PDB file of C-alpha atoms in Angstrom:
ATOM      1  CA  MET A 542     159.039 122.888  89.351  1.00  0.00           C
ATOM      2  CA  ALA A 543     159.936 122.239  93.209  1.00  0.00           C
ATOM      3  CA  ALA A 544     163.080 123.650  92.974  1.00  0.00           C
ATOM      4  CA  LEU A 545     161.330 127.151  91.916  1.00  0.00           C
ATOM      5  CA  VAL A 546     158.518 126.715  94.764  1.00  0.00           C
ATOM      6  CA  TRP A 547     161.291 126.106  97.216  1.00  0.00           C
ATOM      7  CA  ARG A 548     163.076 128.978  96.019  1.00  0.00           C
ATOM      8  CA  ALA A 549     160.309 131.371  96.492  1.00  0.00           C
ATOM      9  CA  PHE A 550     159.346 130.252  99.233  1.00  0.00           C
ATOM     10  CA  CYS A 551     162.907 130.311 101.052  1.00  0.00           C
ATOM     11  CA  CYS A 552     163.569 134.216  99.675  1.00  0.00           C
ATOM     12  CA  ARG A 553     160.097 135.392 100.818  1.00  0.00           C
ATOM     13  CA  LEU A 554     160.779 133.421 104.358  1.00  0.00           C
ATOM     14  CA  ALA A 555     164.881 134.700 104.455  1.00  0.00           C
ATOM     15  CA  HIS A 556     163.184 138.251 103.690  1.00  0.00           C
ATOM     16  CA  ARG A 557     160.874 138.278 106.512  1.00  0.00           C
ATOM     17  CA  PHE A 558     162.907 137.255 109.428  1.00  0.00           C
ATOM     18  CA  TRP A 559     165.771 139.005 108.208  1.00  0.00           C
ATOM     19  CA  PHE A 560     163.705 142.271 108.332  1.00  0.00           C
ATOM     20  CA  ASP A 561     161.591 141.230 111.351  1.00  0.00           C
ATOM     21  CA  GLU A 562     163.324 140.755 114.446  1.00  0.00           C
ATOM     22  CA  VAL A 563     160.305 139.534 116.341  1.00  0.00           C
ATOM     23  CA  ALA A 564     160.078 136.607 113.775  1.00  0.00           C
ATOM     24  CA  MET A 565     163.327 135.942 114.034  1.00  0.00           C
ATOM     25  CA  ASN A 566     163.549 135.347 118.077  1.00  0.00           C
ATOM     26  CA  LYS A 567     160.518 132.918 117.518  1.00  0.00           C
ATOM     27  CA  PHE A 568     161.570 130.671 115.358  1.00  0.00           C
ATOM     28  CA  PRO A 569     165.170 130.591 115.215  1.00  0.00           C
ATOM     29  CA  ALA A 570     165.546 127.043 114.040  1.00  0.00           C
ATOM     30  CA  LEU A 571     163.538 127.632 110.996  1.00  0.00           C
ATOM     31  CA  VAL A 572     165.345 130.659 109.825  1.00  0.00           C
ATOM     32  CA  ALA A 573     168.666 128.361 110.252  1.00  0.00           C
ATOM     33  CA  ALA A 574     167.248 125.989 108.588  1.00  0.00           C
ATOM     34  CA  VAL A 575     166.490 128.161 105.395  1.00  0.00           C
ATOM     35  CA  ILE A 576     169.687 129.827 105.685  1.00  0.00           C
ATOM     36  CA  ALA A 577     171.705 126.394 105.444  1.00  0.00           C
ATOM     37  CA  LEU A 578     169.664 124.542 102.983  1.00  0.00           C
ATOM     38  CA  GLY A 579     168.638 127.186 100.988  1.00  0.00           C
ATOM     39  CA  PRO A 580     171.473 127.419  98.405  1.00  0.00           C
ATOM     40  CA  ALA A 581     171.604 123.783  97.957  1.00  0.00           C
ATOM     41  CA  PHE A 582     167.812 123.843  96.377  1.00  0.00           C
ATOM     42  CA  TRP A 583     168.141 127.379  94.591  1.00  0.00           C
ATOM     43  CA  ASN A 584     171.097 125.403  92.351  1.00  0.00           C
ATOM     44  CA  ALA A 585     169.448 122.130  91.678  1.00  0.00           C
ATOM     45  CA  PRO A 586     167.646 121.470  88.191  1.00  0.00           C
ATOM     46  CA  ALA A 587     163.775 121.259  87.890  1.00  0.00           C
ATOM     47  CA  ILE A 588     163.041 117.797  87.379  1.00  0.00           C
ATOM     48  CA  ALA A 589     160.633 117.588  83.902  1.00  0.00           C
ATOM     49  CA  ALA A 590     158.238 115.094  83.268  1.00  0.00           C
ATOM     50  CA  GLU A 591     159.317 112.192  80.795  1.00  0.00           C
ATOM     51  CA  PRO A 592     157.288 111.361  77.843  1.00  0.00           C
ATOM     52  CA  ALA A 593     155.454 107.977  77.961  1.00  0.00           C
ATOM     53  CA  THR A 594     157.107 105.343  75.935  1.00  0.00           C
ATOM     54  CA  VAL A 595     155.031 102.917  73.505  1.00  0.00           C
ATOM     55  CA  ALA A 596     156.924 100.297  71.696  1.00  0.00           C
ATOM     56  CA  LEU A 597     154.908  98.787  68.547  1.00  0.00           C
ATOM     57  CA  LYS A 598     155.541  96.281  66.014  1.00  0.00           C
ATOM     58  CA  SER A 599     155.327  95.845  62.799  1.00  0.00           C
ATOM     59  CA  GLY A 600     151.329  96.058  61.753  1.00  0.00           C
ATOM     60  CA  GLU A 601     150.255  96.910  65.330  1.00  0.00           C
ATOM     61  CA  THR A 602     148.449 100.000  66.840  1.00  0.00           C
ATOM     62  CA  ALA A 603     148.244 101.246  70.299  1.00  0.00           C
ATOM     63  CA  ASP A 604     145.092 103.284  71.830  1.00  0.00           C
ATOM     64  CA  LEU A 605     146.662 106.243  73.767  1.00  0.00           C
ATOM     65  CA  ASN A 606     144.674 109.136  74.951  1.00  0.00           C
ATOM     66  CA  HIS A 607     140.944 109.688  75.439  1.00  0.00           C
ATOM     67  CA  LEU A 608     140.674 113.316  73.851  1.00  0.00           C
ATOM     68  CA  PHE A 609     137.480 115.629  74.662  1.00  0.00           C
ATOM     69  CA  PHE A 610     136.923 119.242  75.559  1.00  0.00           C
ATOM     70  CA  VAL A 611     134.502 119.451  78.043  1.00  0.00           C
ATOM     71  CA  ARG A 612     133.346 122.317  80.375  1.00  0.00           C
ATOM     72  CA  ASN A 613     130.809 121.468  83.568  1.00  0.00           C
ATOM     73  CA  CYS A 614     130.749 118.238  81.964  1.00  0.00           C
ATOM     74  CA  ARG A 615     129.389 119.303  78.628  1.00  0.00           C
ATOM     75  CA  SER A 616     131.374 119.390  75.439  1.00  0.00           C
ATOM     76  CA  LEU A 617     131.942 122.555  73.933  1.00  0.00           C
ATOM     77  CA  LEU A 618     133.093 120.464  70.504  1.00  0.00           C
ATOM     78  CA  LYS A 619     131.051 121.725  67.137  1.00  0.00           C
ATOM     79  CA  GLY A 620     133.069 119.857  64.970  1.00  0.00           C
ATOM     80  CA  LYS A 621     135.745 116.789  64.323  1.00  0.00           C
ATOM     81  CA  ILE A 622     138.835 117.112  66.697  1.00  0.00           C
ATOM     82  CA  THR A 623     142.169 116.679  63.984  1.00  0.00           C
ATOM     83  CA  VAL A 624     145.174 114.754  64.865  1.00  0.00           C
ATOM     84  CA  GLU A 625     148.454 115.563  62.519  1.00  0.00           C
ATOM     85  CA  LEU A 626     152.011 113.767  63.311  1.00  0.00           C
ATOM     86  CA  LEU A 627     154.391 116.672  63.034  1.00  0.00           C
ATOM     87  CA  ASP A 628     157.372 114.391  63.774  1.00  0.00           C
ATOM     88  CA  GLY A 629     158.159 110.842  64.403  1.00  0.00           C
ATOM     89  CA  PRO A 630     159.794 107.667  63.167  1.00  0.00           C
ATOM     90  CA  PRO A 631     158.988 106.597  59.741  1.00  0.00           C
ATOM     91  CA  GLY A 632     156.592 104.229  59.412  1.00  0.00           C
ATOM     92  CA  LEU A 633     154.459 105.681  62.465  1.00  0.00           C
ATOM     93  CA  SER A 634     151.121 106.961  61.827  1.00  0.00           C
ATOM     94  CA  ALA A 635     148.451 108.756  63.998  1.00  0.00           C
ATOM     95  CA  SER A 636     144.373 109.195  63.941  1.00  0.00           C
ATOM     96  CA  LEU A 637     141.687 109.583  65.528  1.00  0.00           C
ATOM     97  CA  ARG A 638     139.087 106.692  66.779  1.00  0.00           C
ATOM     98  CA  GLU A 639     135.526 109.115  66.975  1.00  0.00           C
ATOM     99  CA  GLN A 640     133.504 107.342  70.147  1.00  0.00           C
ATOM    100  CA  GLN A 641     131.850 108.804  73.066  1.00  0.00           C
ATOM    101  CA  ILE A 642     133.889 109.415  76.001  1.00  0.00           C
ATOM    102  CA  VAL A 643     133.131 109.896  79.650  1.00  0.00           C
ATOM    103  CA  PRO A 644     135.715 112.497  81.411  1.00  0.00           C
ATOM    104  CA  ARG A 645     136.509 110.931  84.766  1.00  0.00           C
ATOM    105  CA  LYS A 646     139.032 113.835  85.412  1.00  0.00           C
ATOM    106  CA  GLY A 647     135.802 116.163  85.579  1.00  0.00           C
ATOM    107  CA  HIS A 648     133.969 113.871  87.944  1.00  0.00           C
ATOM    108  CA  CYS A 649     131.340 113.569  84.980  1.00  0.00           C
ATOM    109  CA  THR A 650     129.226 110.516  84.849  1.00  0.00           C
ATOM    110  CA  LYS A 651     127.740 111.174  80.932  1.00  0.00           C
ATOM    111  CA  ALA A 652     129.495 110.359  77.625  1.00  0.00           C
ATOM    112  CA  VAL A 653     130.877 113.502  75.205  1.00  0.00           C
ATOM    113  CA  ASP A 654     131.778 113.841  72.118  1.00  0.00           C
ATOM    114  CA  GLY A 655     135.576 112.560  72.074  1.00  0.00           C
ATOM    115  CA  GLY A 656     137.428 110.229  69.977  1.00  0.00           C
ATOM    116  CA  VAL A 657     140.863 107.863  71.161  1.00  0.00           C
ATOM    117  CA  LEU A 658     144.539 108.851  69.722  1.00  0.00           C
ATOM    118  CA  VAL A 659     145.778 105.765  68.083  1.00  0.00           C
ATOM    119  CA  LEU A 660     149.291 105.250  66.943  1.00  0.00           C
ATOM    120  CA  ALA A 661     149.449 102.890  64.156  1.00  0.00           C
ATOM    121  CA  ALA A 662     153.028 101.217  63.022  1.00  0.00           C
ATOM    122  CA  ALA A 663     153.549 100.395  59.282  1.00  0.00           C
ATOM    123  CA  LYS A 664     153.716  96.598  57.914  1.00  0.00           C
ATOM    124  CA  ASP A 665     157.014  96.834  56.661  1.00  0.00           C
ATOM    125  CA  ILE A 666     159.295  98.146  59.668  1.00  0.00           C
ATOM    126  CA  LYS A 667     162.708  96.873  58.358  1.00  0.00           C
ATOM    127  CA  ALA A 668     164.571  97.608  61.866  1.00  0.00           C
ATOM    128  CA  LYS A 669     164.273  99.319  65.228  1.00  0.00           C
ATOM    129  CA  ALA A 670     163.897 102.608  65.238  1.00  0.00           C
ATOM    130  CA  GLU A 671     163.510 104.795  68.633  1.00  0.00           C
ATOM    131  CA  ALA A 672     162.636 108.314  68.239  1.00  0.00           C
ATOM    132  CA  LYS A 673     160.498 110.721  70.015  1.00  0.00           C
ATOM    133  CA  ALA A 674     157.002 111.138  68.324  1.00  0.00           C
ATOM    134  CA  ILE A 675     155.334 115.187  68.139  1.00  0.00           C
ATOM    135  CA  ILE A 676     151.411 114.865  67.682  1.00  0.00           C
ATOM    136  CA  ARG A 677     149.124 118.310  67.227  1.00  0.00           C
ATOM    137  CA  VAL A 678     145.391 117.624  68.356  1.00  0.00           C
ATOM    138  CA  LYS A 679     143.266 120.682  67.239  1.00  0.00           C
ATOM    139  CA  TYR A 680     139.668 121.207  68.811  1.00  0.00           C
ATOM    140  CA  PRO A 681     137.160 123.279  67.091  1.00  0.00           C
ATOM    141  CA  THR A 682     135.146 124.387  70.091  1.00  0.00           C
ATOM    142  CA  THR A 683     132.553 126.928  70.853  1.00  0.00           C
ATOM    143  CA  GLU A 684     135.054 129.323  72.110  1.00  0.00           C
ATOM    144  CA  GLY A 685     137.244 128.964  69.003  1.00  0.00           C
ATOM    145  CA  ASP A 686     139.876 126.535  68.023  1.00  0.00           C
ATOM    146  CA  LYS A 687     142.191 125.275  70.415  1.00  0.00           C
ATOM    147  CA  GLN A 688     145.066 123.254  70.327  1.00  0.00           C
ATOM    148  CA  LYS A 689     147.264 120.381  72.213  1.00  0.00           C
ATOM    149  CA  VAL A 690     151.081 119.132  71.630  1.00  0.00           C
ATOM    150  CA  LEU A 691     151.652 115.439  72.900  1.00  0.00           C
ATOM    151  CA  GLU A 692     154.903 113.933  73.333  1.00  0.00           C
ATOM    152  CA  PHE A 693     155.359 109.867  73.249  1.00  0.00           C
ATOM    153  CA  ARG A 694     158.660 108.373  73.300  1.00  0.00           C
ATOM    154  CA  VAL A 695     158.068 105.658  70.825  1.00  0.00           C
ATOM    155  CA  ILE A 696     160.017 102.320  69.720  1.00  0.00           C
ATOM    156  CA  LEU A 697     159.277 100.380  66.608  1.00  0.00           C
ATOM    157  CA  LEU A 698     160.344  96.855  66.304  1.00  0.00           C
ATOM    158  CA  PRO A 699     160.547  94.556  62.982  1.00  0.00           C
TER     159      PRO A 699
END
């Protein structure tokens, strides 16, 4: 993402200074820096965020994310949130523990309907397994059905 922003900034700046002689005379050091460093960032790969890692032993559970759907600190849910494990190692299950959640991200102070995403490992894990878990969360809202996909790197241990 940073590479894309830098590329757009450099192209716009270079175009402006290339065709505007007045600006070229005002900021010669900036123009030289853009021309010198621009190509190095144009070819830089975008850095992707790595999914969170969760390690579970046989029979353990882990509370991961608070799930809710709010606007202006009011819940837009008209039904129950559903959680579906689309892909993951054998012996892993995903569920939702319904409870009231305080959405801190929106600076809200009152709890709203929602739940906690829970990953659980089976009790009969025989060997270490490591895989990416892909979980789909469906929100039935007053604006229609919404969904979100969450990814986790999961390590299951006997």
